Every structure is written in C-alpha cells, then in structure tokens.
Amino acid sequence: MAVTQAIPITRHPYADGSYKKMLIDGQWVDAASGKKFETLNPATGEVLATVAEGDAEDINRAVAAARRAFEGPWSKVKPFERQSLLLKLADLVEKNFEELSQLDTLDMGAPISRTRGNKLRVLGMLRYYAGQATALHGETIENSLPGEIFSYTLKEPVGVVGAIIPWNGPLGASVWKIGPAIATGCTVILKPAEEAPLTSLRLAELCMEAGIPPGVVNVVPGYGETAGAALASHPGVDKVAFTGSHVTGQSIVRASAGNLKRVSLELGGKSPDIVFADADLDAAVPGAAMAVFANSGQICSAGTRLFVESEIYDEFVGRVAEFGKKLQVGNGLDPNTQIGPLVSAQQMERVSGYLDIGQKEGAKALAGGGRLTEGALSKGYFVQPTVFANVQDNMRIAQEEIFGPVVVIVPFDGEDEAVRIANDVRYGLAAGIWTSDVGRAHRVAHRLEAGSIWVNQYGVYPSEAPFGGYKESGTGYDLGLESLSEYLETKNIHLNIGTDTLDWYGS
C-alpha cells in the first residue's frame, strides 16, 4: 500500500480559521445562544473554521423566515423564474467548482480527484431540477359521476422543508435537497452535518448571489441531537428530507408524528455486490473494489458485501486484496491520493472497532486490518483498505453498516443462493451484479430487494433516475421525477359545469 507524501498547507479562502455565521432570512447571523464549534481537517487535525452552533431557537427563527417567504413573496414567483434562479445558481456553482471541491476535500477528507469528478453530477442535478420547474402539472380526469363534473388536479408545493444531510458528500447532498425544494416552490432549512458544514454555508452564499429571495434557503449548522432534532419535530415544518443512518431515520419518524409531517428518508445500506464466474474479472476486480473503497467506504450504497461464485472465489479474493494493497492513501488534496481519511476521530474509532470484531469473529484480513499512523498520516484519521475473507454471512461485519473502507467477501453457489444471501440483511439500498449473461442479469435484478441495481458497473446516479431504498434503507426518493413528488401536494378539484343541481347526500 502506497502512502502519499505530506503536501504544503495552503489556506483555502473559506477555510482560513475564521468564524462562519448561519444564514437565516437572507442575513448572516450568530447563534441565538452565542455558541460556536470547530470543524477540522480530518487529514491533518487542523482547525478549518469556527462555526455558529444552531439549536432549537435558531431553528425557530429559520422556520419563521421560511414560512414568511413561502406564504409571501415566494408564493408569487412563477415556474420560469424558479427555473432561472436554479440555472443561475448552477452557473455560479460551475464558476466556483474548484473552490467548492477543495472545500469538500478539506472538510470531510475525500480525494480531490473524487470531489472534482462530481462536477457533472452536481451541475446535472441543478440543471435537471431547473428543467423540471416548468414541467410540473396536474391532470384532467374523465370521471364516471352523473351530470357534468369537470375533475382536475393541481400540484402545489408542500411548504416548509427541513433538510438534514450527512457529511460524506456535502456539496452533492446540499444540492439534492435544495434543488427540488426550489423547483417545486417550497422553502427550505438546511441542517448540514456538524462534521462538514463549510460547503453548505459557501453554497448558501452562492444562493444569495444567484438572487434566491430571503427566507427561501436558510442554513443552520449544529448538532443532530439539538438543531436536527428541533427541525424534525418542529410543528411549522411540513416535510423533512433526511439522508443518514437508519437509527437517526427512525428517530425522525417518531419526531415527525406531532403534525404528521411528510418524511422522506435515504438511509444506510449493507449492499450486496454479486460476481458470477462468467464475469469479466479484469473489469469486476477494480469495479467491485472501488464499489467499497471509494470515499473511504463512506457511501450509503457502497458494495460492502461482496459475494463471489465459488469456482472463482480464491482467485477473485486474491486479486481484490492485491488491488487494495496498491491503493494510495493520503491527504485528499494530493491529486495522487485514492483513499483519504475518515471524516472524524469518532468515525475512525467506529471502523477500527469493526476491524477488531471481524478478527474476533474468525474473519481473516487479507489486506489492511488496521489504522495508518506513520509520517504524513500521523495526525489524521486513516484506516487501511481492508479485505476480509473467511466470512460467514451471519457475522456482524457482514450484517452491520461499518461506513469505512472494509469489504467482506463470501462465496456462493448458483443464482438462488446468491439472491438468498444478498437479500438476507435489514437494508435494501443498492446492489451490483457482474456477469456476461444478460438473461441472468435480468433474472437476478428482478429478485433482489434493493432500490438501485447496477450491472457490470457500480455506483452511478443519473439525475433523471430515482434513488431510494427498500426495507430499513428508507422511504421516498431523491433524484428523478419521483423525488419531485416528495415536495408536492396533489389537490383534487371537482367542478359542476352542468345546469342540474345534484343532491349527492339524498340520492
């Protein structure tokens, strides 16, 4: 395993150690409590910035601002104007993309090659939602009632949206909450993760520069148990859009019961990646390896349960282990880095704990298996890309979400067994299939309990295609037309256009 060298520290213009306020009603303000917290570079431990720490009172202020905007000026903004605002925001994001990608790398550790590589995806989402802003419509309905009744539906914005996002891709996560909210005419309070709030705050500056009116987009950084919980339970919030762990998702469902607010949840995963003996192994080895090692395994849909047909198991496991050993680990700002740090000391301890659990359960680490603390990596939160063999599917490392660069590899015999063990997990976010048999690909895909399935590839997310999960991986969708319906109410109107007065209650 190669380790990239230490790189010179150059202060990012938005991560220069200064204090960042929160955005409420178009104004940059302190937390009502005056509290602040530090956000750190996970590769070096340095303080990037001090950030206003929001809590319940700040959420109250943000919800009030969002409600005023929703019921006031924003309600009169036409679809074409919302489209124009999103297109202008997309242009500003494109103009500043290098800065934003570096900020993502600094605040959560992803390799700069990855954050730069998200450009098409991020811009695609913004421009997709801009296009949809003018394409939303209801329907006329030919009904079977007596008389002349004209029935039609309207699509109306759900209202004030509380958006709570994780730290594993701040720019993309911010866009796929803000984008549909603006497109549909909602207003939004964005609560970024406390581990990586800076990109969301910088994006908020670009929202203001794009001309998005005050109160339409509010950003309140803070901790999940305070700001996040207050947002999820607030009676003035009409919908919560959450991405994160299934445990927090369950808490949000409970908190939403007060006013029965609408909830969409994109939660965790323990996704199966199935390699059949007829697969192109030269493509499947790097494809399956990076399905879990990309972003240091900090991806909800990562293919962390790798199932390999028995006749190629030994060869495939050996090749994946060798691939993992050759990955370059280091500071994400180094363009040669392939694996960056985990986001925080807490996450490093969590992943390290699972490495210990795996070995105690009898799994064998053919690559990795521990932390990296030498030289340039000594102050960061680095864990080796780890390949576990000798794994039984009932082991904790095969059933529980680790959220680190750790893959477990299990043999199987035939399609039926592959499908059975793939579905034998509480999650159902995604899955992968590697095979040269098109018929098999279709058969297996139809039987897998997962919201997204990739064949002979892994982890592509077109803006036009819905992304959501089965089972404890969540409810509702991000991306695609399905995501827009999460932000819309359907109003059904029936108009008597005839001359007869119908007595519906007496006849």
Coordinates of C-alpha atoms in Angstrom, one line a residue:
M1 CA 0.0 0.0 0.0
A2 CA 1.4 3.3 -1.0
V3 CA 1.2 6.4 1.2
T4 CA 1.2 9.8 -0.5
Q5 CA 3.6 12.4 0.8
A6 CA 2.9 15.4 3.0
I7 CA 1.8 18.4 1.0
P8 CA 2.3 22.1 1.7
I9 CA -0.5 23.6 3.7
T10 CA -2.3 26.3 1.7
R11 CA -5.2 28.0 3.4
H12 CA -8.4 27.8 1.5
P13 CA -10.2 31.2 1.3
Y14 CA -13.2 29.8 3.0
A15 CA -11.3 27.6 5.5
D16 CA -8.9 30.1 6.9
G17 CA -9.7 29.6 10.5
S18 CA -12.2 32.4 10.6
Y19 CA -15.7 32.4 12.1
K20 CA -18.8 31.4 10.0
K21 CA -22.3 32.5 10.8
M22 CA -25.5 30.9 9.8
L23 CA -27.9 32.1 7.1
I24 CA -31.5 32.9 8.3
D25 CA -33.9 35.1 6.3
G26 CA -31.1 36.3 4.0
Q27 CA -28.9 37.5 6.8
W28 CA -25.7 36.0 8.3
V29 CA -26.4 35.8 12.0
D30 CA -24.8 34.4 15.2
A31 CA -26.5 31.5 17.0
A32 CA -29.1 32.8 19.5
S33 CA -27.0 31.1 22.3
G34 CA -23.8 32.6 21.0
K35 CA -22.3 29.1 20.9
K36 CA -19.7 28.0 18.3
F37 CA -18.0 24.8 17.3
E38 CA -14.8 23.9 15.4
T39 CA -14.7 22.0 12.1
L40 CA -11.5 20.1 11.5
N41 CA -9.5 18.8 8.5
P42 CA -9.6 15.0 9.0
A43 CA -6.3 14.6 7.2
T44 CA -4.3 16.8 9.5
G45 CA -6.4 17.7 12.5
E46 CA -6.1 21.4 11.9
V47 CA -9.0 23.8 12.6
L48 CA -10.5 24.9 9.3
A49 CA -13.1 27.3 10.7
T50 CA -15.3 28.1 13.7
V51 CA -19.0 27.8 13.0
A52 CA -22.1 29.2 14.7
E53 CA -23.8 26.3 16.6
G54 CA -27.5 26.4 16.0
D55 CA -30.1 24.9 18.3
A56 CA -33.9 25.0 18.8
E57 CA -34.2 28.8 19.0
D58 CA -32.2 29.2 15.7
I59 CA -34.5 26.5 14.1
N60 CA -37.5 28.6 15.3
R61 CA -36.1 31.7 13.6
A62 CA -35.3 29.8 10.4
V63 CA -38.8 28.2 10.2
A64 CA -40.5 31.5 10.8
A65 CA -38.4 33.0 8.0
A66 CA -39.1 30.1 5.7
R67 CA -42.9 30.4 6.4
R68 CA -43.0 34.1 5.8
A69 CA -41.2 33.6 2.4
F70 CA -43.4 30.7 1.5
E71 CA -46.7 32.4 2.2
G72 CA -45.4 35.8 1.0
P73 CA -43.2 36.8 -2.0
W74 CA -42.1 33.3 -2.9
S75 CA -45.6 32.1 -3.5
K76 CA -45.9 34.6 -6.4
V77 CA -42.7 33.6 -8.1
K78 CA -43.6 31.8 -11.4
P79 CA -42.1 28.5 -12.5
F80 CA -40.0 30.2 -15.2
E81 CA -38.5 32.5 -12.5
R82 CA -37.7 29.5 -10.3
Q83 CA -36.1 27.8 -13.3
S84 CA -34.0 30.9 -14.0
L85 CA -32.8 31.1 -10.3
L86 CA -31.7 27.4 -10.4
L87 CA -29.9 28.0 -13.7
K88 CA -28.1 31.0 -12.3
L89 CA -27.1 29.0 -9.3
A90 CA -25.8 26.2 -11.5
D91 CA -23.7 28.7 -13.4
L92 CA -22.2 30.1 -10.1
V93 CA -21.5 26.6 -8.9
E94 CA -19.8 25.8 -12.1
K95 CA -17.7 29.0 -11.9
N96 CA -16.7 28.3 -8.4
F97 CA -16.5 24.5 -8.6
E98 CA -12.8 24.2 -8.0
E99 CA -13.1 26.1 -4.7
L100 CA -16.2 24.0 -3.7
S101 CA -14.5 20.7 -4.5
Q102 CA -11.4 21.7 -2.4
L103 CA -13.7 22.7 0.4
D104 CA -15.4 19.3 0.4
T105 CA -12.0 17.6 0.4
L106 CA -10.7 19.8 3.3
D107 CA -13.8 19.4 5.5
M108 CA -14.5 15.7 5.1
G109 CA -11.4 14.2 3.5
A110 CA -12.5 12.8 0.1
P111 CA -9.7 12.7 -2.5
I112 CA -9.7 15.8 -4.7
S113 CA -10.0 13.6 -7.7
R114 CA -13.3 12.4 -6.4
T115 CA -14.7 15.8 -5.5
R116 CA -13.6 17.3 -8.8
G117 CA -15.1 14.3 -10.5
N118 CA -18.6 15.1 -9.0
K119 CA -18.9 18.2 -11.3
L120 CA -21.1 16.6 -13.9
R121 CA -23.3 15.1 -11.3
V122 CA -23.8 18.3 -9.2
L123 CA -24.4 20.5 -12.2
G124 CA -26.6 17.9 -13.8
M125 CA -28.8 17.9 -10.7
L126 CA -29.2 21.6 -10.6
R127 CA -30.0 21.9 -14.3
Y128 CA -32.3 18.9 -14.2
Y129 CA -34.3 20.4 -11.4
A130 CA -34.3 23.7 -13.3
G131 CA -35.8 22.0 -16.3
Q132 CA -38.5 20.3 -14.1
A133 CA -39.6 23.6 -12.5
T134 CA -41.6 24.5 -15.7
A135 CA -42.7 20.9 -16.3
L136 CA -44.8 20.3 -13.2
H137 CA -48.5 20.0 -13.9
G138 CA -51.7 18.4 -12.8
E139 CA -54.2 16.3 -14.8
T140 CA -57.7 16.5 -16.1
I141 CA -59.7 13.4 -15.1
E142 CA -62.6 12.0 -17.0
N143 CA -64.8 10.7 -14.2
S144 CA -67.8 8.4 -14.0
L145 CA -70.1 10.5 -11.9
P146 CA -73.6 11.5 -13.2
G147 CA -74.1 15.0 -14.5
E148 CA -71.3 17.2 -15.9
I149 CA -68.5 17.2 -13.4
F150 CA -65.1 18.5 -14.5
S151 CA -62.4 17.0 -12.4
Y152 CA -58.8 18.1 -12.3
T153 CA -55.7 18.1 -10.1
L154 CA -53.2 20.8 -9.1
K155 CA -49.7 20.2 -8.0
E156 CA -48.8 22.5 -5.1
P157 CA -45.6 22.9 -3.0
V158 CA -45.7 21.0 0.3
G159 CA -44.5 24.1 2.1
V160 CA -41.5 24.5 4.5
V161 CA -39.0 21.7 4.2
G162 CA -36.4 20.7 6.8
A163 CA -33.5 19.1 5.1
I164 CA -30.9 17.2 7.1
I165 CA -27.8 15.9 5.3
P166 CA -24.8 13.8 6.2
W167 CA -21.1 14.6 5.9
N168 CA -20.0 12.1 3.3
G169 CA -20.6 14.4 0.2
P170 CA -21.6 17.9 1.4
L171 CA -22.0 19.6 -2.0
G172 CA -23.9 16.9 -3.7
A173 CA -26.1 16.3 -0.6
S174 CA -26.9 20.0 -0.3
V175 CA -27.9 20.3 -4.0
W176 CA -30.2 17.3 -4.0
K177 CA -32.2 18.8 -1.2
I178 CA -32.2 22.5 -2.2
G179 CA -32.7 21.7 -5.9
P180 CA -36.1 20.0 -5.7
A181 CA -37.3 22.4 -3.0
I182 CA -36.7 25.5 -5.2
A183 CA -38.0 23.8 -8.3
T184 CA -41.3 22.9 -6.7
G185 CA -41.8 26.3 -4.9
C186 CA -41.0 25.2 -1.4
T187 CA -38.8 26.9 1.1
V188 CA -36.0 25.1 2.9
I189 CA -34.0 25.0 6.2
L190 CA -30.8 23.0 5.5
K191 CA -29.1 21.5 8.5
P192 CA -25.6 20.3 7.4
A193 CA -23.7 17.7 9.4
E194 CA -21.6 19.2 12.1
E195 CA -18.5 17.3 10.8
A196 CA -18.6 19.1 7.5
P197 CA -20.7 22.3 7.3
L198 CA -18.5 24.6 5.3
T199 CA -19.5 23.7 1.7
S200 CA -23.2 24.1 2.6
L201 CA -22.5 27.5 4.0
R202 CA -20.5 28.5 0.9
L203 CA -23.3 27.2 -1.3
A204 CA -25.7 29.4 0.7
E205 CA -23.6 32.5 -0.3
L206 CA -24.0 31.4 -3.9
C207 CA -27.7 31.1 -3.5
M208 CA -27.8 34.7 -2.3
E209 CA -25.6 35.8 -5.2
A210 CA -28.0 34.0 -7.6
G211 CA -30.9 36.1 -6.3
I212 CA -32.8 33.5 -4.4
P213 CA -35.0 35.6 -2.1
P214 CA -34.5 35.8 1.7
G215 CA -36.0 33.0 3.7
V216 CA -36.2 30.6 0.7
V217 CA -32.9 28.9 1.6
N218 CA -31.7 29.0 5.2
V219 CA -28.7 27.1 6.5
V220 CA -28.5 26.3 10.2
P221 CA -25.4 24.3 11.2
G222 CA -25.4 22.5 14.5
Y223 CA -25.6 19.1 16.1
G224 CA -28.1 16.4 15.3
E225 CA -29.4 16.0 18.8
T226 CA -30.2 19.7 19.1
A227 CA -30.7 21.5 15.8
G228 CA -31.5 18.4 13.9
A229 CA -34.0 17.1 16.5
A230 CA -35.6 20.5 16.7
L231 CA -36.1 20.7 12.9
A232 CA -37.5 17.2 12.7
S233 CA -40.1 17.9 15.4
H234 CA -41.0 21.5 14.6
P235 CA -44.7 22.0 14.0
G236 CA -44.0 24.7 11.4
V237 CA -42.1 22.2 9.2
D238 CA -44.3 20.5 6.6
K239 CA -41.7 17.9 5.4
V240 CA -38.4 16.5 6.4
A241 CA -35.9 15.3 3.8
F242 CA -33.2 13.3 5.6
T243 CA -30.1 11.4 4.5
G244 CA -28.2 9.5 7.1
S245 CA -28.2 6.4 9.4
H246 CA -31.3 4.2 9.8
V247 CA -31.2 4.8 13.6
T248 CA -31.5 8.6 13.1
G249 CA -34.1 8.0 10.5
Q250 CA -36.2 6.1 13.0
S251 CA -35.9 9.0 15.4
I252 CA -37.0 11.4 12.7
V253 CA -40.1 9.3 12.0
R254 CA -41.0 9.4 15.7
A255 CA -40.4 13.2 15.9
S256 CA -42.5 13.9 12.9
A257 CA -45.6 12.4 14.5
G258 CA -46.6 15.7 16.1
N259 CA -48.0 17.3 13.0
L260 CA -47.8 14.2 10.8
K261 CA -45.3 16.0 8.6
R262 CA -44.3 14.3 5.4
V263 CA -40.9 12.4 5.7
S264 CA -38.5 11.1 3.0
L265 CA -35.6 9.1 4.3
E266 CA -32.5 7.9 2.4
L267 CA -30.8 5.7 5.0
G268 CA -28.0 3.3 5.4
G269 CA -27.0 0.2 3.5
K270 CA -25.1 -3.0 3.5
S271 CA -25.3 -3.5 -0.2
P272 CA -24.5 -6.8 -1.9
D273 CA -22.2 -6.9 -5.0
I274 CA -22.5 -10.3 -6.7
V275 CA -19.8 -11.6 -9.0
F276 CA -20.6 -14.6 -11.2
A277 CA -18.0 -16.9 -12.6
D278 CA -18.7 -15.7 -16.2
A279 CA -18.0 -12.1 -15.3
D280 CA -15.2 -10.1 -17.0
L281 CA -12.8 -10.3 -14.0
D282 CA -10.5 -7.6 -15.3
A283 CA -13.4 -5.2 -15.0
A284 CA -15.0 -6.7 -12.0
V285 CA -12.0 -6.7 -9.7
P286 CA -11.4 -2.9 -9.7
G287 CA -15.1 -2.3 -10.1
A288 CA -16.1 -4.3 -7.0
A289 CA -13.1 -3.0 -5.0
M290 CA -13.9 0.7 -5.6
A291 CA -17.5 0.0 -5.0
V292 CA -16.5 -0.1 -1.4
F293 CA -13.2 1.7 -1.1
A294 CA -14.3 4.9 -2.9
N295 CA -14.7 7.8 -0.5
S296 CA -13.0 5.5 2.1
G297 CA -16.2 3.4 2.2
Q298 CA -18.2 6.4 3.4
I299 CA -21.1 5.9 1.0
C300 CA -24.5 4.7 2.0
S301 CA -24.8 2.5 -1.1
A302 CA -21.3 1.1 -1.0
G303 CA -21.0 -2.6 -2.1
T304 CA -19.6 -3.8 1.2
R305 CA -21.0 -7.4 1.0
L306 CA -19.1 -8.9 -1.9
F307 CA -20.5 -12.3 -3.0
V308 CA -18.3 -14.3 -5.4
E309 CA -19.2 -17.6 -7.1
S310 CA -17.2 -20.5 -5.5
E311 CA -15.3 -21.5 -8.6
I312 CA -13.6 -18.2 -8.9
Y313 CA -13.6 -17.2 -5.2
D314 CA -9.9 -17.8 -4.4
E315 CA -8.7 -16.0 -7.5
F316 CA -11.0 -13.1 -7.1
V317 CA -10.4 -12.6 -3.4
G318 CA -6.6 -12.6 -4.0
R319 CA -6.9 -10.0 -6.8
V320 CA -9.1 -7.7 -4.7
A321 CA -6.7 -7.9 -1.8
E322 CA -3.8 -7.0 -4.1
F323 CA -5.8 -4.2 -5.6
G324 CA -6.5 -2.8 -2.1
K325 CA -2.8 -3.0 -1.1
K326 CA -1.8 -0.9 -4.0
L327 CA -4.2 2.0 -3.4
Q328 CA -2.5 5.3 -2.5
V329 CA -3.7 6.6 0.9
G330 CA -3.1 10.2 2.0
N331 CA -4.2 13.7 2.2
G332 CA -7.1 14.3 -0.2
L333 CA -5.6 17.5 -1.6
D334 CA -2.8 15.4 -3.2
P335 CA -4.1 14.5 -6.7
N336 CA -2.4 11.1 -6.4
T337 CA -4.4 10.1 -3.4
Q338 CA -7.0 7.4 -4.0
I339 CA -8.1 6.8 -0.4
G340 CA -8.4 9.7 2.0
P341 CA -9.1 9.8 5.8
L342 CA -12.3 9.0 7.6
V343 CA -14.2 12.1 8.5
S344 CA -13.6 12.2 12.2
A345 CA -11.9 10.6 15.2
Q346 CA -15.3 9.2 16.2
Q347 CA -15.8 7.5 12.8
M348 CA -12.2 6.1 12.9
E349 CA -12.9 4.5 16.3
R350 CA -16.2 3.0 14.9
V351 CA -14.4 1.5 11.9
S352 CA -11.5 0.3 14.0
G353 CA -13.9 -1.4 16.4
Y354 CA -15.4 -3.4 13.5
L355 CA -11.9 -4.4 12.4
D356 CA -11.4 -5.9 15.8
I357 CA -14.9 -7.5 15.7
G358 CA -14.2 -9.1 12.4
Q359 CA -11.0 -10.7 13.6
K360 CA -12.7 -12.0 16.8
E361 CA -15.5 -13.5 14.7
G362 CA -12.9 -15.5 12.8
A363 CA -12.6 -13.5 9.6
K364 CA -9.1 -13.1 8.0
A365 CA -7.8 -9.7 6.8
L366 CA -6.0 -10.4 3.5
A367 CA -5.3 -6.7 3.1
G368 CA -5.4 -3.9 5.7
G369 CA -7.0 -4.5 9.0
G370 CA -5.7 -1.5 11.0
R371 CA -5.0 2.2 11.2
L372 CA -2.3 4.1 9.4
T373 CA -0.4 6.5 11.7
E374 CA 3.1 6.9 10.2
G375 CA 4.7 10.0 8.8
A376 CA 2.3 12.3 6.9
L377 CA -0.7 10.3 8.2
S378 CA 0.1 10.6 11.9
K379 CA -2.4 13.4 12.7
G380 CA -5.2 12.2 10.5
Y381 CA -8.0 9.6 10.7
F382 CA -6.7 7.0 8.3
V383 CA -7.7 3.3 8.1
Q384 CA -6.2 0.8 5.7
P385 CA -8.4 -0.5 2.8
T386 CA -9.4 -3.9 4.3
V387 CA -10.4 -7.1 2.7
F388 CA -11.9 -9.8 4.9
A389 CA -12.1 -13.4 3.8
N390 CA -13.3 -16.5 5.7
V391 CA -16.5 -14.6 6.3
Q392 CA -19.9 -16.1 7.2
D393 CA -22.9 -14.0 6.2
N394 CA -24.3 -14.0 9.8
M395 CA -21.2 -12.3 11.2
R396 CA -21.6 -8.7 12.4
I397 CA -19.2 -7.4 9.9
A398 CA -21.4 -8.9 7.1
Q399 CA -24.7 -7.6 8.5
E400 CA -24.0 -4.2 10.1
E401 CA -23.1 -1.0 8.3
I402 CA -19.5 -0.1 9.0
F403 CA -19.1 3.0 6.8
G404 CA -15.4 2.6 6.2
P405 CA -13.1 1.0 3.6
V406 CA -13.9 -2.5 4.7
V407 CA -15.2 -5.3 2.4
V408 CA -16.3 -8.8 3.4
I409 CA -16.1 -11.5 0.7
V410 CA -18.4 -14.5 0.9
P411 CA -18.6 -17.5 -1.6
F412 CA -21.9 -18.7 -3.1
D413 CA -23.1 -21.5 -5.5
G414 CA -25.6 -20.5 -8.1
E415 CA -28.2 -17.8 -8.6
D416 CA -30.6 -19.0 -5.9
E417 CA -28.0 -18.9 -3.1
A418 CA -26.7 -15.6 -4.4
V419 CA -30.1 -14.0 -4.2
R420 CA -30.9 -15.6 -0.8
I421 CA -27.9 -14.3 1.0
A422 CA -27.9 -11.0 -0.8
N423 CA -31.5 -10.3 0.5
D424 CA -30.7 -11.7 4.0
V425 CA -30.0 -8.2 5.5
R426 CA -32.1 -5.5 7.1
Y427 CA -31.1 -3.0 4.4
G428 CA -32.1 -2.6 0.7
L429 CA -30.5 0.4 -0.8
A430 CA -28.5 -0.9 -3.7
A431 CA -26.9 -3.9 -5.3
G432 CA -24.4 -4.9 -8.0
I433 CA -24.3 -7.8 -10.5
W434 CA -21.3 -8.8 -12.5
T435 CA -22.0 -11.3 -15.3
S436 CA -21.7 -11.7 -19.1
D437 CA -25.1 -13.4 -19.2
V438 CA -27.8 -10.7 -20.0
G439 CA -30.6 -13.1 -19.0
R440 CA -29.0 -13.8 -15.7
A441 CA -28.6 -10.1 -15.1
H442 CA -32.3 -9.5 -15.6
R443 CA -33.4 -12.6 -13.5
V444 CA -31.2 -11.7 -10.5
A445 CA -32.0 -8.0 -10.7
H446 CA -35.7 -8.7 -10.5
R447 CA -35.3 -10.9 -7.4
L448 CA -33.0 -8.5 -5.4
E449 CA -34.6 -6.4 -2.7
A450 CA -32.9 -3.1 -3.5
G451 CA -33.8 0.3 -4.8
S452 CA -30.9 0.7 -7.2
I453 CA -29.1 -2.1 -9.1
W454 CA -26.1 -1.8 -11.3
V455 CA -24.9 -4.4 -13.8
N456 CA -21.2 -4.6 -14.7
Q457 CA -20.6 -1.3 -13.0
Y458 CA -21.3 0.2 -9.6
G459 CA -22.5 3.5 -8.1
V460 CA -23.8 5.6 -11.0
Y461 CA -26.5 8.2 -10.1
P462 CA -28.1 9.9 -13.1
S463 CA -30.1 13.0 -12.1
E464 CA -33.1 11.6 -14.1
A465 CA -33.3 8.3 -12.3
P466 CA -34.8 7.8 -8.8
F467 CA -32.6 6.9 -5.9
G468 CA -34.2 5.3 -2.8
G469 CA -34.2 2.1 -0.7
Y470 CA -36.2 -0.9 0.4
K471 CA -36.6 -2.1 4.0
E472 CA -34.6 -0.2 6.5
S473 CA -32.8 1.8 3.8
G474 CA -35.6 4.3 3.8
T475 CA -38.8 5.6 2.2
G476 CA -39.2 8.1 -0.6
Y477 CA -36.7 9.1 -3.3
D478 CA -34.0 11.6 -4.2
L479 CA -33.4 12.4 -7.9
G480 CA -35.7 11.8 -10.8
L481 CA -39.3 12.7 -11.2
E482 CA -40.2 10.6 -8.1
S483 CA -38.2 13.0 -5.9
L484 CA -40.2 16.0 -7.0
S485 CA -43.4 14.3 -5.9
E486 CA -41.9 14.2 -2.4
Y487 CA -42.1 18.0 -2.4
L488 CA -45.6 18.4 -3.9
E489 CA -49.2 18.1 -2.7
T490 CA -51.9 16.9 -5.1
K491 CA -55.1 18.9 -4.8
N492 CA -58.2 17.3 -6.4
I493 CA -60.9 19.8 -7.7
H494 CA -64.4 18.8 -8.9
L495 CA -66.4 21.5 -10.7
N496 CA -70.1 21.1 -11.6
I497 CA -70.3 22.7 -15.1
G498 CA -73.8 21.5 -15.8
T499 CA -77.2 23.1 -15.1
D500 CA -78.5 20.5 -12.8
T501 CA -78.1 20.8 -9.0
L502 CA -77.1 17.4 -7.8
D503 CA -78.2 16.1 -4.4
W504 CA -75.3 13.9 -3.5
Y505 CA -76.4 13.3 0.0
G506 CA -80.1 12.5 -0.6
S507 CA -79.9 10.3 -3.6

